[in-house]
Coordinates of C-alpha atoms in Angstrom, one line a residue:
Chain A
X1 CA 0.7 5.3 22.1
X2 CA 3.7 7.4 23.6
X3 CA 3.8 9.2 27.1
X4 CA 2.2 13.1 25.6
X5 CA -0.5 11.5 23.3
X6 CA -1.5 9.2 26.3
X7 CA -1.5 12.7 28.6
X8 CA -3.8 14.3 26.2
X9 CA -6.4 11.8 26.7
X10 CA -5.8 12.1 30.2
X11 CA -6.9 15.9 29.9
X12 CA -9.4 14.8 27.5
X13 CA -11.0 12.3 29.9
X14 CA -11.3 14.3 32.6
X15 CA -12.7 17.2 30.8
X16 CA -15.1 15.0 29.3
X17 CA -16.0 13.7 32.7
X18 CA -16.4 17.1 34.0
X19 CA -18.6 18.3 31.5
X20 CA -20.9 15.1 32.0
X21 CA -20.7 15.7 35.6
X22 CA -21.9 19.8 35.4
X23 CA -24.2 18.8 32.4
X24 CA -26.3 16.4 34.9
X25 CA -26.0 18.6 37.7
X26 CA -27.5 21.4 35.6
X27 CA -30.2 19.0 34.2
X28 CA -31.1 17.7 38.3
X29 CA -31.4 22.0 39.2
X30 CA -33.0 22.4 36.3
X31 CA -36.0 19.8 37.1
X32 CA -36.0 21.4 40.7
X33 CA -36.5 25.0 39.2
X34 CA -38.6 23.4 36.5
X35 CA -40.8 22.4 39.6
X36 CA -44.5 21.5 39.1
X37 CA -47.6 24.3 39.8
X38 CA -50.3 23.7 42.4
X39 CA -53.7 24.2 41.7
X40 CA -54.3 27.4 43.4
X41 CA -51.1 28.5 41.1
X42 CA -52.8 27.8 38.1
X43 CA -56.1 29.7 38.9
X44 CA -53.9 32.4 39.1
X45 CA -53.0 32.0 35.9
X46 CA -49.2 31.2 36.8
X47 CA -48.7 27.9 34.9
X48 CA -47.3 28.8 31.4
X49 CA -49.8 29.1 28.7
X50 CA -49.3 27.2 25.7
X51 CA -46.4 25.1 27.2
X52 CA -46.1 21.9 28.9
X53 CA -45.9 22.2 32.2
X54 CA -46.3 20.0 35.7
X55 CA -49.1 19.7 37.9
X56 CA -49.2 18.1 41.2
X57 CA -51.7 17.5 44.2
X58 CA -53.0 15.0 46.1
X59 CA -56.1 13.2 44.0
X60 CA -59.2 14.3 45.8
X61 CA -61.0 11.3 47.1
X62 CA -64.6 10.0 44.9
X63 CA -63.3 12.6 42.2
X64 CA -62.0 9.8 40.1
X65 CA -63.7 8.8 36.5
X66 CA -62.9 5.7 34.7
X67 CA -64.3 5.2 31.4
X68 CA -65.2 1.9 30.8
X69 CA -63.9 0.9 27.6
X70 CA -61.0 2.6 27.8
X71 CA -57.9 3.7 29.5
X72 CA -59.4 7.2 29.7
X73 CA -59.6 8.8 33.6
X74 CA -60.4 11.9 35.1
X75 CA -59.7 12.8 38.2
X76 CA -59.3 16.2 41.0
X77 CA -56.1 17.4 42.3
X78 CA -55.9 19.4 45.1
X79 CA -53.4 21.1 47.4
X80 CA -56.0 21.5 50.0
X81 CA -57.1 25.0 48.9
X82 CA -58.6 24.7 45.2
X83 CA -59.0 21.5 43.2
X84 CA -57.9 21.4 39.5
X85 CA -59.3 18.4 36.7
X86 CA -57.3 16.4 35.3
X87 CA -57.7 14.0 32.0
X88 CA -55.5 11.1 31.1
X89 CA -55.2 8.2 28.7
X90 CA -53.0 5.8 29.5
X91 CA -51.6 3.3 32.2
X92 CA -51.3 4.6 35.6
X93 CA -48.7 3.7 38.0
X94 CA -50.0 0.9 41.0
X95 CA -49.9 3.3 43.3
X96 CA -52.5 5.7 42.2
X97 CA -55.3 5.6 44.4
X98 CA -57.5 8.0 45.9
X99 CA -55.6 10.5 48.4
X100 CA -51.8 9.7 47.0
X101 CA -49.7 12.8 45.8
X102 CA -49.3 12.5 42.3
X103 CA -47.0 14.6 39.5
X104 CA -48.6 14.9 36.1
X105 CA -46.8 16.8 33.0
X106 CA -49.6 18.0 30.3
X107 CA -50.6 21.2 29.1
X108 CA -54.5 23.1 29.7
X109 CA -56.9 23.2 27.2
X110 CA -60.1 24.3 28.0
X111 CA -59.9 24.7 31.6
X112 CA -58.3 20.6 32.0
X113 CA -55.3 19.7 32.6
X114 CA -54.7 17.2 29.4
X115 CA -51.8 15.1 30.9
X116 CA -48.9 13.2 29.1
X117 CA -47.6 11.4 32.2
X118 CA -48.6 10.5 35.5
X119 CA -46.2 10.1 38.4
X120 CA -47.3 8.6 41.8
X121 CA -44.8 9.5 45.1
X122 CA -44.5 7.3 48.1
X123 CA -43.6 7.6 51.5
X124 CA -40.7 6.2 52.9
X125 CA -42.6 4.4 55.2
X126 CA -42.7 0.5 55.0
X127 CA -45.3 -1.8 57.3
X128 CA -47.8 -5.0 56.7
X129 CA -51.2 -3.5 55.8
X130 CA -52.9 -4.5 59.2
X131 CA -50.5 -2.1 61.2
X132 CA -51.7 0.4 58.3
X133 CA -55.3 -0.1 59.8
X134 CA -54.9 -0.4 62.9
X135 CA -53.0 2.7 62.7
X136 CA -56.0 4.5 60.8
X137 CA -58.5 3.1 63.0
X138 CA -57.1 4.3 66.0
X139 CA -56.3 7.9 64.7
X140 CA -53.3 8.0 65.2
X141 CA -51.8 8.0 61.5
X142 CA -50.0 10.9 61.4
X143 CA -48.4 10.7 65.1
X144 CA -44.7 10.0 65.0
X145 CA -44.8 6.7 66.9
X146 CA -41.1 5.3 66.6
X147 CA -41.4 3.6 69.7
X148 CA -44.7 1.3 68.4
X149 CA -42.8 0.5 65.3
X150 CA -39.6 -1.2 67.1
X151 CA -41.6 -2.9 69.4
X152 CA -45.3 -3.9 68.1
X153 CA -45.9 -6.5 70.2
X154 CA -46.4 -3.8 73.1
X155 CA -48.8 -2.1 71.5
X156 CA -52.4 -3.0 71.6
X157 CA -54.0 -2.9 68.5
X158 CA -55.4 0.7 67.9
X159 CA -53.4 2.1 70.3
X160 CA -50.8 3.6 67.5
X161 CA -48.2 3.0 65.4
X162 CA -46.0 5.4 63.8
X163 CA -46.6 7.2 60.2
X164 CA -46.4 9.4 57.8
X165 CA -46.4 13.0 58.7
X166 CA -47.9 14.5 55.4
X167 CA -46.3 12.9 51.8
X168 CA -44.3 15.6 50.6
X169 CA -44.5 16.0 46.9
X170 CA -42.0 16.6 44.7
X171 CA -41.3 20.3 44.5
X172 CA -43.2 21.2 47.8
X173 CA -41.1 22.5 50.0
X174 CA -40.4 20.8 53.3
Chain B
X1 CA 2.6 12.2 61.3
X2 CA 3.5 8.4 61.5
X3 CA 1.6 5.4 61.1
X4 CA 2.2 2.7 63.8
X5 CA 4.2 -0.1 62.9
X6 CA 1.9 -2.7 63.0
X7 CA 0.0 -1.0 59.8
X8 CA 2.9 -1.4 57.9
X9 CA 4.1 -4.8 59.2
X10 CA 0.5 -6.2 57.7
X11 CA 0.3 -3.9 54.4
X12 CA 3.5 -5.3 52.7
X13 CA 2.3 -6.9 49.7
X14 CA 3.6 -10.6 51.2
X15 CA 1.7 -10.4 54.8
X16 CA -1.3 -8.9 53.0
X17 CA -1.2 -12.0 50.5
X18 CA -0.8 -14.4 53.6
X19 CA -3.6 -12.8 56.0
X20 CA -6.1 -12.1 53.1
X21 CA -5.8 -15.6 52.1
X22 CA -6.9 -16.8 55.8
X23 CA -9.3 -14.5 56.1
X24 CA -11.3 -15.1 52.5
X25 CA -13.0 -18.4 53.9
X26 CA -14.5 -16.8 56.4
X27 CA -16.2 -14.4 54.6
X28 CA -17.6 -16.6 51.8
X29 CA -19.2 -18.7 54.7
X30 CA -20.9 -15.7 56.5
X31 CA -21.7 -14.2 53.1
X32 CA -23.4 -17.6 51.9
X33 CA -25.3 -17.9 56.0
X34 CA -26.4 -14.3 56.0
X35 CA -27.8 -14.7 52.0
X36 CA -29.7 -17.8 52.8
X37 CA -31.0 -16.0 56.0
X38 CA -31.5 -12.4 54.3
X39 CA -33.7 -14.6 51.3
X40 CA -35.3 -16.5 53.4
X41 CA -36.8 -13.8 55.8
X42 CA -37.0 -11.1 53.2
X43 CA -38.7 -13.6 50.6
X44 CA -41.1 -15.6 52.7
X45 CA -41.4 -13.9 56.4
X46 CA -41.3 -10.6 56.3
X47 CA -45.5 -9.1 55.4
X48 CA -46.9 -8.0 52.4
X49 CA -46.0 -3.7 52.4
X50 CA -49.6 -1.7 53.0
X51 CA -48.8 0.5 49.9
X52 CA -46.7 -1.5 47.7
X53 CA -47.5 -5.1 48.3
X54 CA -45.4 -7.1 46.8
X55 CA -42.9 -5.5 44.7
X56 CA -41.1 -3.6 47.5
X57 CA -39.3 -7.1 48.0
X58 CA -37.0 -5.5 45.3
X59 CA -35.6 -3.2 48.1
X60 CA -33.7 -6.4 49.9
X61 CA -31.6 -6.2 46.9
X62 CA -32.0 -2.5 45.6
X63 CA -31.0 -0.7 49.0
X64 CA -28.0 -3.0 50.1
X65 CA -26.4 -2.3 46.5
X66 CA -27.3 1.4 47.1
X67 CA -25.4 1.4 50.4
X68 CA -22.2 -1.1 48.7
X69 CA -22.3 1.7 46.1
X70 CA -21.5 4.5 48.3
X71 CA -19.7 2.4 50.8
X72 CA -16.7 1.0 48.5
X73 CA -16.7 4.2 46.8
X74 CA -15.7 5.6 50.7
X75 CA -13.5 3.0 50.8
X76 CA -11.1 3.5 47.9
X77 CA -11.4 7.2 48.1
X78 CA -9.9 6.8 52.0
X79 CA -7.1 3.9 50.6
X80 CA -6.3 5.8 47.7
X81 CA -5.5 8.9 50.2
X82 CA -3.6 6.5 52.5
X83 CA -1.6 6.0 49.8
X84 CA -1.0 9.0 48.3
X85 CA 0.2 10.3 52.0
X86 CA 2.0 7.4 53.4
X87 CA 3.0 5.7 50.0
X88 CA 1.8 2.5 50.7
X89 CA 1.2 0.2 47.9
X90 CA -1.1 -2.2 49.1
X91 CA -3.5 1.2 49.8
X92 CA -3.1 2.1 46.5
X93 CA -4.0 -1.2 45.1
X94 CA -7.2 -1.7 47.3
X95 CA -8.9 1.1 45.4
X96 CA -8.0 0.2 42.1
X97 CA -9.3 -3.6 42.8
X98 CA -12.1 -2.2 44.4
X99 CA -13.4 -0.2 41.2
X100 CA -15.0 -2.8 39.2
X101 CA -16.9 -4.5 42.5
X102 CA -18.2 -0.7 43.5
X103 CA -19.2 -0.2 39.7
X104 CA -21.2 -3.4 39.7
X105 CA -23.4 -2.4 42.9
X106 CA -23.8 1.0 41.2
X107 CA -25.5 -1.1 38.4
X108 CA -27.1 -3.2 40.1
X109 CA -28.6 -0.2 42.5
X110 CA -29.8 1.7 39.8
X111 CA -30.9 -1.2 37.3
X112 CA -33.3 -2.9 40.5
X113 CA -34.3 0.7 41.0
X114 CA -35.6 1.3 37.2
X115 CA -37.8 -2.0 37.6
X116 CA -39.3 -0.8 41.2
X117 CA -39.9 2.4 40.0
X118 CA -41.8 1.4 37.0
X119 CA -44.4 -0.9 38.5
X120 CA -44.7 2.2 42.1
X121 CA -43.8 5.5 40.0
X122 CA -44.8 5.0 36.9
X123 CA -41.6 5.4 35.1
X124 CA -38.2 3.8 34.9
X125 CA -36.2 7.2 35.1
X126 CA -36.4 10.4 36.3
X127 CA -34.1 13.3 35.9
X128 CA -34.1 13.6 40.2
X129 CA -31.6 14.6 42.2
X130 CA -31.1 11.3 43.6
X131 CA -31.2 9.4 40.8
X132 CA -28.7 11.1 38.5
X133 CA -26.1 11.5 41.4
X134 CA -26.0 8.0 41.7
X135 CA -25.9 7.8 38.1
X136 CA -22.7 10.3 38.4
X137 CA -21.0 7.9 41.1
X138 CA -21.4 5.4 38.3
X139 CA -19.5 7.5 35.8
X140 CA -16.5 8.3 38.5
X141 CA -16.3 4.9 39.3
X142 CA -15.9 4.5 35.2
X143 CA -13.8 7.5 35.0
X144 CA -11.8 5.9 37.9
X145 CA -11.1 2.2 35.9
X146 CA -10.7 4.0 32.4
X147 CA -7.9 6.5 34.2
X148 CA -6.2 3.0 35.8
X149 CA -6.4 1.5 32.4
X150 CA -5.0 4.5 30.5
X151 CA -2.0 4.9 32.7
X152 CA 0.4 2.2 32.8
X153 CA 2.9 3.0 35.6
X154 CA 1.0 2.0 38.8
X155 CA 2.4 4.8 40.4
X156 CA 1.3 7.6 38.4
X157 CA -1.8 5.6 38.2
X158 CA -2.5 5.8 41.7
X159 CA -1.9 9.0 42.0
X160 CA -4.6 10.7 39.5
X161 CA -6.6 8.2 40.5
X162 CA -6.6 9.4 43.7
X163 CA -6.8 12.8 43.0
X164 CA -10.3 12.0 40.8
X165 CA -11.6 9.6 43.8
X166 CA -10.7 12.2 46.5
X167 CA -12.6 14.9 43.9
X168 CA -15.2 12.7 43.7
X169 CA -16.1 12.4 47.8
X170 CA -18.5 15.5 47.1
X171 CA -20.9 13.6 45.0
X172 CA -21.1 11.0 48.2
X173 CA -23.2 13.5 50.5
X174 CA -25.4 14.8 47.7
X175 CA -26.6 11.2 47.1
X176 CA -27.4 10.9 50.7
X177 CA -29.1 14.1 51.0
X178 CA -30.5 14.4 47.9
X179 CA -34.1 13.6 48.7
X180 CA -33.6 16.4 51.5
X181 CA -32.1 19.2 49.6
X182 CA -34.2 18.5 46.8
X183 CA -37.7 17.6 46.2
X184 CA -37.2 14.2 44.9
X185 CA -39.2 11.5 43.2
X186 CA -37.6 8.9 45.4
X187 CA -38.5 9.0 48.8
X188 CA -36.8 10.2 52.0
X189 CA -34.5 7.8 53.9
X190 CA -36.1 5.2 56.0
X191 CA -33.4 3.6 57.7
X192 CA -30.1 5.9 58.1
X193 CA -32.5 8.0 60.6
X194 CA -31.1 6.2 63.1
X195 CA -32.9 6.8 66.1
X196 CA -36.3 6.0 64.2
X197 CA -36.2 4.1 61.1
X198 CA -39.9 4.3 59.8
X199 CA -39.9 0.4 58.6
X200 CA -41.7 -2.3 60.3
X201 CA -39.0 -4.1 62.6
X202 CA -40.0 -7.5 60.5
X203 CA -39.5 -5.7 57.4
X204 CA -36.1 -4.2 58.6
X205 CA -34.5 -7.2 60.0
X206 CA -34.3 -9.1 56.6
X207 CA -33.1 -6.0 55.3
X208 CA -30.1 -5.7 57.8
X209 CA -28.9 -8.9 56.9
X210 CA -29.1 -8.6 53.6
X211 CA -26.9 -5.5 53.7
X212 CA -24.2 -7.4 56.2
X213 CA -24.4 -10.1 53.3
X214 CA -23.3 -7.6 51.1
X215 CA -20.7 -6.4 53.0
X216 CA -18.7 -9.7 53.8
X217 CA -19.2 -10.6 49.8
X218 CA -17.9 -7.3 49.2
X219 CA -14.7 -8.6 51.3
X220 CA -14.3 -11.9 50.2
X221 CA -14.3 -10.6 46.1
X222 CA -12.0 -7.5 47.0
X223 CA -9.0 -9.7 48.7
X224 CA -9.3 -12.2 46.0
X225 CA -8.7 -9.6 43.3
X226 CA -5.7 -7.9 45.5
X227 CA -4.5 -11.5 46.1
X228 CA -4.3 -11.5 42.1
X229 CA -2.9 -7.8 41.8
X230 CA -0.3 -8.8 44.1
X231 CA 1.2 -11.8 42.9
X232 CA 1.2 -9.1 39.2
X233 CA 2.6 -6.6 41.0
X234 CA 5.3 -8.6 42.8
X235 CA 6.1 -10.9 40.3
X236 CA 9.7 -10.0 40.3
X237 CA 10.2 -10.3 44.2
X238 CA 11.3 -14.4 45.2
X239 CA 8.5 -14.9 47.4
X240 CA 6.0 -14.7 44.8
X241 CA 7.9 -17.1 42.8
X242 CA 8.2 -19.2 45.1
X243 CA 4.3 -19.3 45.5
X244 CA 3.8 -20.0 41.7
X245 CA 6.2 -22.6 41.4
X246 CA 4.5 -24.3 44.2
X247 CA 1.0 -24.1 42.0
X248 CA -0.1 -27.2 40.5
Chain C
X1 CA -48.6 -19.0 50.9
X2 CA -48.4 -21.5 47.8
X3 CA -45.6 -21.7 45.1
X4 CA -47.6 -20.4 42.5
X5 CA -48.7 -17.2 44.6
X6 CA -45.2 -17.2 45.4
X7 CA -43.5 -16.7 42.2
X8 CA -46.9 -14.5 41.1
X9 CA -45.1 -11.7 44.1
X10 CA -48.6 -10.2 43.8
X11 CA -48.5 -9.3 39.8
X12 CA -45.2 -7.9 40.1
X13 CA -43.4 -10.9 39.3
X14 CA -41.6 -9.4 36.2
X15 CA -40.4 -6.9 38.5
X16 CA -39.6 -8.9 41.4
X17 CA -37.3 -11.3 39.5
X18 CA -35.5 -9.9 37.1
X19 CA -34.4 -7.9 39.8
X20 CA -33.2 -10.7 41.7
X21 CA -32.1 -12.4 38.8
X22 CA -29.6 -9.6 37.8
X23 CA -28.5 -9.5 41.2
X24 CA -27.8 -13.0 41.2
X25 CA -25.7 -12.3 37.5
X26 CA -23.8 -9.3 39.0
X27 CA -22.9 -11.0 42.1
X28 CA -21.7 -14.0 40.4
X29 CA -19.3 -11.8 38.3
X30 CA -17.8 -10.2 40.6
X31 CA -17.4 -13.5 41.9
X32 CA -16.4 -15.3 39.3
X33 CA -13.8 -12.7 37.4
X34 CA -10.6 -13.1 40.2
X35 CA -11.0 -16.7 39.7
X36 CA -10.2 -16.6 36.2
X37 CA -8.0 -13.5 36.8
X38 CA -5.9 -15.5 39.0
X39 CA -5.8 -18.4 37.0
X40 CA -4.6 -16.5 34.3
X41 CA -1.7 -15.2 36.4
X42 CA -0.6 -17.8 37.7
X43 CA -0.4 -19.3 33.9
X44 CA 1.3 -16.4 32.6
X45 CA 4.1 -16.5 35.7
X46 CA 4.9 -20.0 34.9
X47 CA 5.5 -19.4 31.6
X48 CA 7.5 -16.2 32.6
X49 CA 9.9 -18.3 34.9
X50 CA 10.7 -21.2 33.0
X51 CA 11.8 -18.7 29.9
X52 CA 14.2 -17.0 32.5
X53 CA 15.4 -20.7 34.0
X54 CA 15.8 -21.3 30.5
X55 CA 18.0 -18.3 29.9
X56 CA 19.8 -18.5 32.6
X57 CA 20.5 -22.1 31.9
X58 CA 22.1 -21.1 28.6
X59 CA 24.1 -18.4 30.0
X60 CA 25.7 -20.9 31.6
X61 CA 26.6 -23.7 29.2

């Protein structure tokens, strides 16, 4: 290879990489924009007709439906003002449960929200699942309680812990 | 301005070769302690998660590559400055041997992330804002070895390797506050709030030491590889003969 | 907890070890690579220097 043709694939590379680079970027902003439609949204008749789109919510608790012999599941979201239903068919992630904030891409038909996908979002909160209840039991879920969480041995049980302020889903602002 | 002395007294290539190869043992021992430690706790001691049982064990492995991702990438972006600026050659050398180890965590950070989010999310990929700049650090840190590869005068080299690393420093902010500038699939940071990391201390200590783990492997690898670059480098200088010819 | 629940991690064994299991194949590369790389070095010097001894051995005779 001599010295010019090895220059051009410099400029080639790093062309190449730039292009990858602004092409992902555009593809990250573009999820962001493409972000998902709340309930309340769609009552409106905002969500896109016609046109896959995203939904998210929290799953409202004793909304969800499992058919027997099948993997077919219906379920509420909501985003505390107006619920939305939801259909699926297919394997849901281990985290879905009653109350977690899901993401689900589908389109309407008839009034329910046919989904292709189901997402599920955790918290970055990480703790043995008797702190989790203790925690509950004692109210104090949502108190920020950083204090408990370095030092647990100090805390009585049901006296608090720390956790999660609200999930935020994806899309919501903070 | 001037570097003191001393810096340059230990960065030529021969004191570097002589101190690095003291120094190597050392960190292969702590880096063997700390793994058995980090496994052991994060394995069998630390509790079942309350949301994600059992499969959030993957973090002891998925968030210390994360962190050696962005870390080495810091580190050859400040050496290959260093060099650029004070011409020094061992600088220069230290991010290009550095590449391939900061690639591999990369890999590894985003390969154990696929296989956690699958079983939690639901999905091995999304297009978030946190997963695809960490995909992008993986491409600079290609671009970075492909550039070394292309251009055979260490020098030159160096230099546009510098230029793309020093380029590159944006992406290292965006990863970090991805999940706050953007809404995010992955969740927000747990630990690097520093005043108040929201993990159970007994799930956070295993987690630490897995990370300093990391770190001293990190070192070990790196002055083995510059110890090898070196004696390449210098094999026209006596003092690297004389090492060979004493060699079994 | 028992062995078999052990290596179960809860159903998410697939999960749980290959994850560890690549770690373990990564690490060992990066490990294992500037072994050989040095080796090879070190081979190739050798080689290097007793072709210049040699030369330089001729020049003289």
């Amino acid at each position: 290879m001599t010295a010019r043709q090895k220059r051009m694939m410099f400029v080639a590379m790093l062309v190449a990489g730039i292009g990858v680079f602004i092409t992902l970027i555009m593809m990250a902003l573009n999820e962001n924009i493409n972000h998902f439609f709340s309930p309340t949204e769609i009552l409106q008749g905002k969500a896109p007709e016609n046109h896959s789109f995203r939904i998210g919510g929290l799953v409202v608790t004793g909304s969800v439906k499992r058919d027997t012999d099948s993997l077919k599941i219906e379920f509420d979201l909501t985003d505390g003002a107006k619920n939305y239903p939801v259909l699926y068919v297919g394997i849901l992630p281990d985290l879905f449960r009653e109350g977690q904030g899901i993401v689900a891409t589908g389109e309407i038909k008839n009034n329910v929200f046919i989904a292709e996908e189901v997402l599920a979002k955790h918290d970055e909160n990480y703790m043995p699942p008797e702190v989790a209840d203790a925690l509950k039991k004692s109210g104090k879920w949502n108190e920020d309680n950083t204090e408990a969480m370095k030092h647990p041995e100090n805390v009585p049980v049901g006296e608090g812990y720390p956790l999660p302020e609200k999930t935020n889903l994806p899309g919501e602002p903070k | 301005m001037k570097l003191p002395a001393i810096v340059h007294k230990f960065s030529s290539p021969k004191n570097f070769y002589v101190m690095s190869g003291k120094m190597i043992p050392w960190f292969m021992w702590g880096f063997v302690l700390s793994l058995l430690v980090g496994l052991y706790y994060g394995l069998f001691v630390a509790p079942t998660d309350y949301q994600q049982g059992e499969s959030y064990r993957i973090m002891y492995v998925h968030v210390p590559a994360a962190w050696m991702s962005m870390f080495i990438y810091m580190i050859m972006a400040v050496s290959a400055a260093v060099g650029l600026i004070w011409r020094i050659k061992t600088a220069d050398l230290m991010a290009s041997v550095s590449a391939p180890i900061g690639a591999a965590f990369t890999f590894l950070a985003l390969v154990t992330g696929s296989l956690w989010g699958k079983p939690m999310w639901g999905t091995y990929w999304v297009w978030d804002a946190r997963l695809t700049s960490e995909l992008i650090l993986l491409f600079l840190y290609l671009g970075f070895i492909a550039l070394q590869a292309a251009i055979e005068e260490p020098r030159n080299a160096a230099r546009a390797g510098a230029i793309l690393l020093i380029v590159g420093v944006v992406n290292i902010p965006i990863i970090h506050y991805s999940v706050e500038w953007w809404s995010t699939l992955h969740q927000g940071a747990t630990v690097a709030k520093f005043d108040k990391p929201s993990m159970h201390i007994s799930m956070l200590i295993p987690l630490l030491v897995m990370a300093t783990s990391f770190k001293l492997y990190y070192a070990a690898s790196v002055l083995m590889r510059a110890r090898s670059e070196i004696l390449r480098r210098e094999q026209n200088t006596r003092w690297v003969k004389e090492i060979i010819d004493n060699e079994s | 907890m028992n062995p078999s629940e052990f290596f179960h991690m809860g159903g998410y064994a697939v999960y749980v070890w290959s994850s560890y299991g690549l770690s373990l194949v990564v690490l060992g590369w990066i490990l294992i690579s500037p072994i050989f790389t040095r080796k090879s070095i070190i081979k190739e010097l050798k080689i290097k220097y007793r072709q210049q001894q040699r030369q330089a051995q001729d020049k003289n005779e």
